[in-house]
PDB file of C-alpha atoms in Angstrom:
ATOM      1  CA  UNK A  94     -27.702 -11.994   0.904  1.00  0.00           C
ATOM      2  CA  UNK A  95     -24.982 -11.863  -1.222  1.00  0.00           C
ATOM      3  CA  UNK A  96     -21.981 -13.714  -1.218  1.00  0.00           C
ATOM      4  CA  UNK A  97     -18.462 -13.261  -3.134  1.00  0.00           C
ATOM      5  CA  UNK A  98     -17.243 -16.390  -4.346  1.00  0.00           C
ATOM      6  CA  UNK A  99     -13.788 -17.463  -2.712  1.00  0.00           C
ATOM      7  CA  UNK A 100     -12.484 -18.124  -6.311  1.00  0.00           C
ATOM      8  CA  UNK A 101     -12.569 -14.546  -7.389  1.00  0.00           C
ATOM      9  CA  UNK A 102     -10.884 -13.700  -3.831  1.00  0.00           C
ATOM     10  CA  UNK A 103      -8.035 -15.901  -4.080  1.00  0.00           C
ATOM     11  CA  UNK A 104      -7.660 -14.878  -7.942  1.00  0.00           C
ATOM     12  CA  UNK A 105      -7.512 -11.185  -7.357  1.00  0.00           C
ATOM     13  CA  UNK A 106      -5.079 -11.328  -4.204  1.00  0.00           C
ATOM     14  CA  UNK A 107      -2.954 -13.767  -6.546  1.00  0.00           C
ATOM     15  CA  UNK A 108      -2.632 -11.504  -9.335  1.00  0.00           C
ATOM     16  CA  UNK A 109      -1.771  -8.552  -7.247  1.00  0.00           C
ATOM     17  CA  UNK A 110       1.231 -11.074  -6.103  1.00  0.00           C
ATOM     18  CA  UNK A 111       1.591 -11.405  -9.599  1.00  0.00           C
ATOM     19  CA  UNK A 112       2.295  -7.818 -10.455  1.00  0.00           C
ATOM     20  CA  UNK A 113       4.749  -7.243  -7.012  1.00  0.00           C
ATOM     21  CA  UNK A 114       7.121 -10.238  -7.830  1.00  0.00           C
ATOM     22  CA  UNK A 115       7.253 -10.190 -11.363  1.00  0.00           C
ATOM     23  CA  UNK A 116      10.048  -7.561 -13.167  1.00  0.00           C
ATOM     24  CA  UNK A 117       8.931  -4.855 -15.718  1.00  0.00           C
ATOM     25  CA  UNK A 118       8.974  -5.869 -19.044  1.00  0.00           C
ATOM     26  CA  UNK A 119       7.446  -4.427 -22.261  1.00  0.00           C
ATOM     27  CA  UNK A 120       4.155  -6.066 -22.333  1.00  0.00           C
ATOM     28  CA  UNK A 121       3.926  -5.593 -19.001  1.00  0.00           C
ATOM     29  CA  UNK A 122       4.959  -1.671 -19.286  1.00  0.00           C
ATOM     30  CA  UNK A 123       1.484  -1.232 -21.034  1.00  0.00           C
ATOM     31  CA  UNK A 124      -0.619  -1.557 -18.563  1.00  0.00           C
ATOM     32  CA  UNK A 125      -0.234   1.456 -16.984  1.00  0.00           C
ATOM     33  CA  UNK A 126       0.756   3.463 -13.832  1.00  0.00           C
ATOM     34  CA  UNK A 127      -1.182   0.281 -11.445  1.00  0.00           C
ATOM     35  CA  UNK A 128       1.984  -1.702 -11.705  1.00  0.00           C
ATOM     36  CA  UNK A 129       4.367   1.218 -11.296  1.00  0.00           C
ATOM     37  CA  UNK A 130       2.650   2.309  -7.848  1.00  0.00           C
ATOM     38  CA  UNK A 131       2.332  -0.976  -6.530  1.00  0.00           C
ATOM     39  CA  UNK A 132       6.067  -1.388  -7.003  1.00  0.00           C
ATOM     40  CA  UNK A 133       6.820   2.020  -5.597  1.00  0.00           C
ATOM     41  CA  UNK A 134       4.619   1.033  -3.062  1.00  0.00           C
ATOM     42  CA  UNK A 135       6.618  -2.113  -2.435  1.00  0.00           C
ATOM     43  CA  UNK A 136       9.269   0.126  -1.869  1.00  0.00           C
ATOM     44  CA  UNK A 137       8.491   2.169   0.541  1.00  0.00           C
ATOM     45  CA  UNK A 138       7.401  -0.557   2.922  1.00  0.00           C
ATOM     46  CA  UNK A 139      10.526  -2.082   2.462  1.00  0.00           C
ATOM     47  CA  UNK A 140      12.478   1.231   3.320  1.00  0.00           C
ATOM     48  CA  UNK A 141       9.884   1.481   6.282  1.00  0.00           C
ATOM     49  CA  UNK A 142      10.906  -1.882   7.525  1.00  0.00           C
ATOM     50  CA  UNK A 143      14.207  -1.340   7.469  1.00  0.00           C
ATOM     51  CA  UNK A 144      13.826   1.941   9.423  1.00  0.00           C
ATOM     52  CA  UNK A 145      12.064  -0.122  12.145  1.00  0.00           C
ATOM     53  CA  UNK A 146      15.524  -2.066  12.204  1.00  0.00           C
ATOM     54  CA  UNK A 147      17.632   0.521  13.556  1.00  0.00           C
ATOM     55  CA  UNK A 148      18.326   0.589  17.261  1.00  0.00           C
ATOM     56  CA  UNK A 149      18.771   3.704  19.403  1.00  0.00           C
ATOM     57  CA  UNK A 150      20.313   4.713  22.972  1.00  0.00           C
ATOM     58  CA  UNK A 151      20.425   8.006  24.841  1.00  0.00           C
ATOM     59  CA  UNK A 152      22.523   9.497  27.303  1.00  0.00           C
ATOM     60  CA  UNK A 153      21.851  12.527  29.091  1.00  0.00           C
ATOM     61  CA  UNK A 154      23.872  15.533  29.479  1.00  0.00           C
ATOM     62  CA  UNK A 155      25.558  17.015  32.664  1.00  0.00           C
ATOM     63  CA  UNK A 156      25.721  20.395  31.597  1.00  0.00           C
ATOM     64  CA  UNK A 157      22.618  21.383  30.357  1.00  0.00           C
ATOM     65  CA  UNK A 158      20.114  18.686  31.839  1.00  0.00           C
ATOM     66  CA  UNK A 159      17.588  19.352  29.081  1.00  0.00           C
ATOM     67  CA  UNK A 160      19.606  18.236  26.420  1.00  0.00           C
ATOM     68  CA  UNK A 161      20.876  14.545  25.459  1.00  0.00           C
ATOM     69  CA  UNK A 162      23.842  12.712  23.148  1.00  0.00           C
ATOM     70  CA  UNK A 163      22.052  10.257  21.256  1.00  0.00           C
ATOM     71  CA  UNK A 164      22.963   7.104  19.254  1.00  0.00           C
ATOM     72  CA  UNK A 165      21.768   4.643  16.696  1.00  0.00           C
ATOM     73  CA  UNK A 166      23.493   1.929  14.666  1.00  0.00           C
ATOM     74  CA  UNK A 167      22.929  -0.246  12.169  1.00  0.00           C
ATOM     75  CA  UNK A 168      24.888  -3.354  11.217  1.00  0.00           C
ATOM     76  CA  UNK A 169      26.390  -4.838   8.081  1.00  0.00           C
ATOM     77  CA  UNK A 170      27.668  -8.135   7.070  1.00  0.00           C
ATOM     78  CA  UNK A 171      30.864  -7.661   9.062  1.00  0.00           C
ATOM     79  CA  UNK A 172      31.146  -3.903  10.813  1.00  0.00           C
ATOM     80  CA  UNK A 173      28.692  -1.713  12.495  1.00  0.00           C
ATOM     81  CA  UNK A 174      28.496   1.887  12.180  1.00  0.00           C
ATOM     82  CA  UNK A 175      27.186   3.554  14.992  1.00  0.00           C
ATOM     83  CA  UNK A 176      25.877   7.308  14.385  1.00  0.00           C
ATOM     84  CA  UNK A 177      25.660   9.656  17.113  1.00  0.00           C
ATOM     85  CA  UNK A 178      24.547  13.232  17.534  1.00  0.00           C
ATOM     86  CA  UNK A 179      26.211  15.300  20.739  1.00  0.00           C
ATOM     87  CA  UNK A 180      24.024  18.422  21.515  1.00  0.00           C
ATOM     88  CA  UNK A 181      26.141  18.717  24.916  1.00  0.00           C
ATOM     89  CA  UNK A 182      27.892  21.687  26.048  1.00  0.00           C
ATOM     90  CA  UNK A 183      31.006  18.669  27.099  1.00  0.00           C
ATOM     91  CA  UNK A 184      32.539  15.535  25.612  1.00  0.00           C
ATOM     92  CA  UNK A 185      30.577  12.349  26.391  1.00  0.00           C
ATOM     93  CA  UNK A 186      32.396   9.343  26.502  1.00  0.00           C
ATOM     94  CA  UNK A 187      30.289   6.091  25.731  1.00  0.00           C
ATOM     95  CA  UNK A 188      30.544   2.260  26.334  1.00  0.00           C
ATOM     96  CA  UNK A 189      29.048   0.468  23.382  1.00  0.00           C
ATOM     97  CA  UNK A 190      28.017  -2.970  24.499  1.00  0.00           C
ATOM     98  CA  UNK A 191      28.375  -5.513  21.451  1.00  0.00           C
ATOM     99  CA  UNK A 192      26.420  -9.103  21.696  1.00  0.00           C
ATOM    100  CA  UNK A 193      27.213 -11.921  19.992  1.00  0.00           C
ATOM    101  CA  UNK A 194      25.112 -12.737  17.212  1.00  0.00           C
ATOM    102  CA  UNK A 195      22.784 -15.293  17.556  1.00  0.00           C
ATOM    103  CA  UNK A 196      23.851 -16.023  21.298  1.00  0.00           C
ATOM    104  CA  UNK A 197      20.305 -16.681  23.426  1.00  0.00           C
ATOM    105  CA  UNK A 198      20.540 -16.497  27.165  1.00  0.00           C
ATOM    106  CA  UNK A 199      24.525 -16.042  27.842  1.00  0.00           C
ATOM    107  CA  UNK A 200      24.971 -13.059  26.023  1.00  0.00           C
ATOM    108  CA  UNK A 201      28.598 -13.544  25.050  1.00  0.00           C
ATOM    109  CA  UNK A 202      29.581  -9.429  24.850  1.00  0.00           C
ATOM    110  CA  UNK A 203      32.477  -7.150  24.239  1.00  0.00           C
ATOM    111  CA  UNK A 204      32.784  -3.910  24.702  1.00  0.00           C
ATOM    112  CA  UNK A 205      34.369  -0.626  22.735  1.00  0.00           C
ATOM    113  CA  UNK A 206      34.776   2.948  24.026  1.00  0.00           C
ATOM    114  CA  UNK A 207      34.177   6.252  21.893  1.00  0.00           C
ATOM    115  CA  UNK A 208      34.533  10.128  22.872  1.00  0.00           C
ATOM    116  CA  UNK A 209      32.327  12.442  21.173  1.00  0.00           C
ATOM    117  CA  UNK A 210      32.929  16.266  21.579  1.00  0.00           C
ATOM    118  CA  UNK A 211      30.323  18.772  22.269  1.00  0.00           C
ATOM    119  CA  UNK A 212      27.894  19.842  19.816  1.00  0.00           C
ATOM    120  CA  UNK A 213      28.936  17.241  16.830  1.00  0.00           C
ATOM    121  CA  UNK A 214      27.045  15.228  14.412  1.00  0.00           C
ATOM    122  CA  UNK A 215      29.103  12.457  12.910  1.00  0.00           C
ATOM    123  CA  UNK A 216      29.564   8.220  12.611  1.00  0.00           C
ATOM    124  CA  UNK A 217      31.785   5.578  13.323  1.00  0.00           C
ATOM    125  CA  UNK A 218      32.297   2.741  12.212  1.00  0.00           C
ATOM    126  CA  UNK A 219      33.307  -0.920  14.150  1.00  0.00           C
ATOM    127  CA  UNK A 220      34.740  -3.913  13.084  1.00  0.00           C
ATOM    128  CA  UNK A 221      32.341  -6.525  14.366  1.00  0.00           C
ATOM    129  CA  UNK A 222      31.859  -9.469  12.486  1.00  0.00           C
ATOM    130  CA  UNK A 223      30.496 -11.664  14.859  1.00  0.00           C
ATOM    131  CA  UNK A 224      28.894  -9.252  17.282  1.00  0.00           C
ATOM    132  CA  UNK A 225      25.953  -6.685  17.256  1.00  0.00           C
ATOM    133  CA  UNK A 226      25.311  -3.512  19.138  1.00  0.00           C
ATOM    134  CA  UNK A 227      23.105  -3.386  21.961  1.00  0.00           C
ATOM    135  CA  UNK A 228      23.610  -0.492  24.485  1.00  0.00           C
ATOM    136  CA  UNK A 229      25.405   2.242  25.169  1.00  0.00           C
ATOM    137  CA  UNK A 230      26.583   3.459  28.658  1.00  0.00           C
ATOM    138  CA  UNK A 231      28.494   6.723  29.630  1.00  0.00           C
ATOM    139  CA  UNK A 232      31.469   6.287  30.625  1.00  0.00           C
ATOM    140  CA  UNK A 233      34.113   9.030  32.697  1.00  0.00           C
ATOM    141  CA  UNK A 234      36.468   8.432  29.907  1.00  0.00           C
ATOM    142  CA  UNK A 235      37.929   6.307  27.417  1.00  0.00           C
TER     143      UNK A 235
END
């Protein structure tokens, strides 16, 4: 049997590090496309992780049953913007639950209230410095 030797392993995963942490400079320029897709490559997982960040909530329409308003947020250093697409034939009125950041068991929450009219695409955006989205709940009206 043949074995590979650890050393060449460790050597090859290191210099693939290498090439991902390190900045483009001329030398480096000429060694072809590898570098390039391994950064582009870089990229895209870190666009895919921050996808995977973004939260989303539902709430289903009276009028028609099929359809539903739907939400998703994503926060900043100090405000939220929460996006929401209405494909009711009505206004839906939500509850947007913010958490405290960082808060374990208690849940230390507040709460804002936002009316979206029928059939509308849009955002809005929160001051929350301290707090995170969670959930959103319909409300009758703001």
């Amino acid at each position: 049997m043949n074995y590979k030797k650890p050393a060449s392993v460790l050597l090859g995963s290191a210099a693939v590090t290498a090439m991902l942490l390190t900045p483009a400079t001329a030398a480096s320029a000429q060694t072809g496309t590898t570098q390039t897709s391994a950064a582009t490559a870089a990229a895209k997982a870190a666009t895919a992780s921050a996808r995977s960040a973004t939260e989303r909530d539902s709430i289903r329409c009276s009028k028609p049953t099929s359809k539903w308003a739907n939400y998703s947020w994503g926060e900043g250093t100090t405000t939220a913007t929460i996006y929401f697409n209405n494909r009711c034939s009505h206004k839906v009125s939500a509850r947007i639950m913010f958490v405290r950041k960082g808060s374990a068991g208690d849940k230390v929450s507040k709460y804002r209230c936002m009316t979206v009219n029928a059939h509308t695409k849009g955002n809005k955006k929160f001051y929350a410095a301290l707090y995170k989205p969670y959930s959103v709940a319909r409300v009758s009206h703001c």
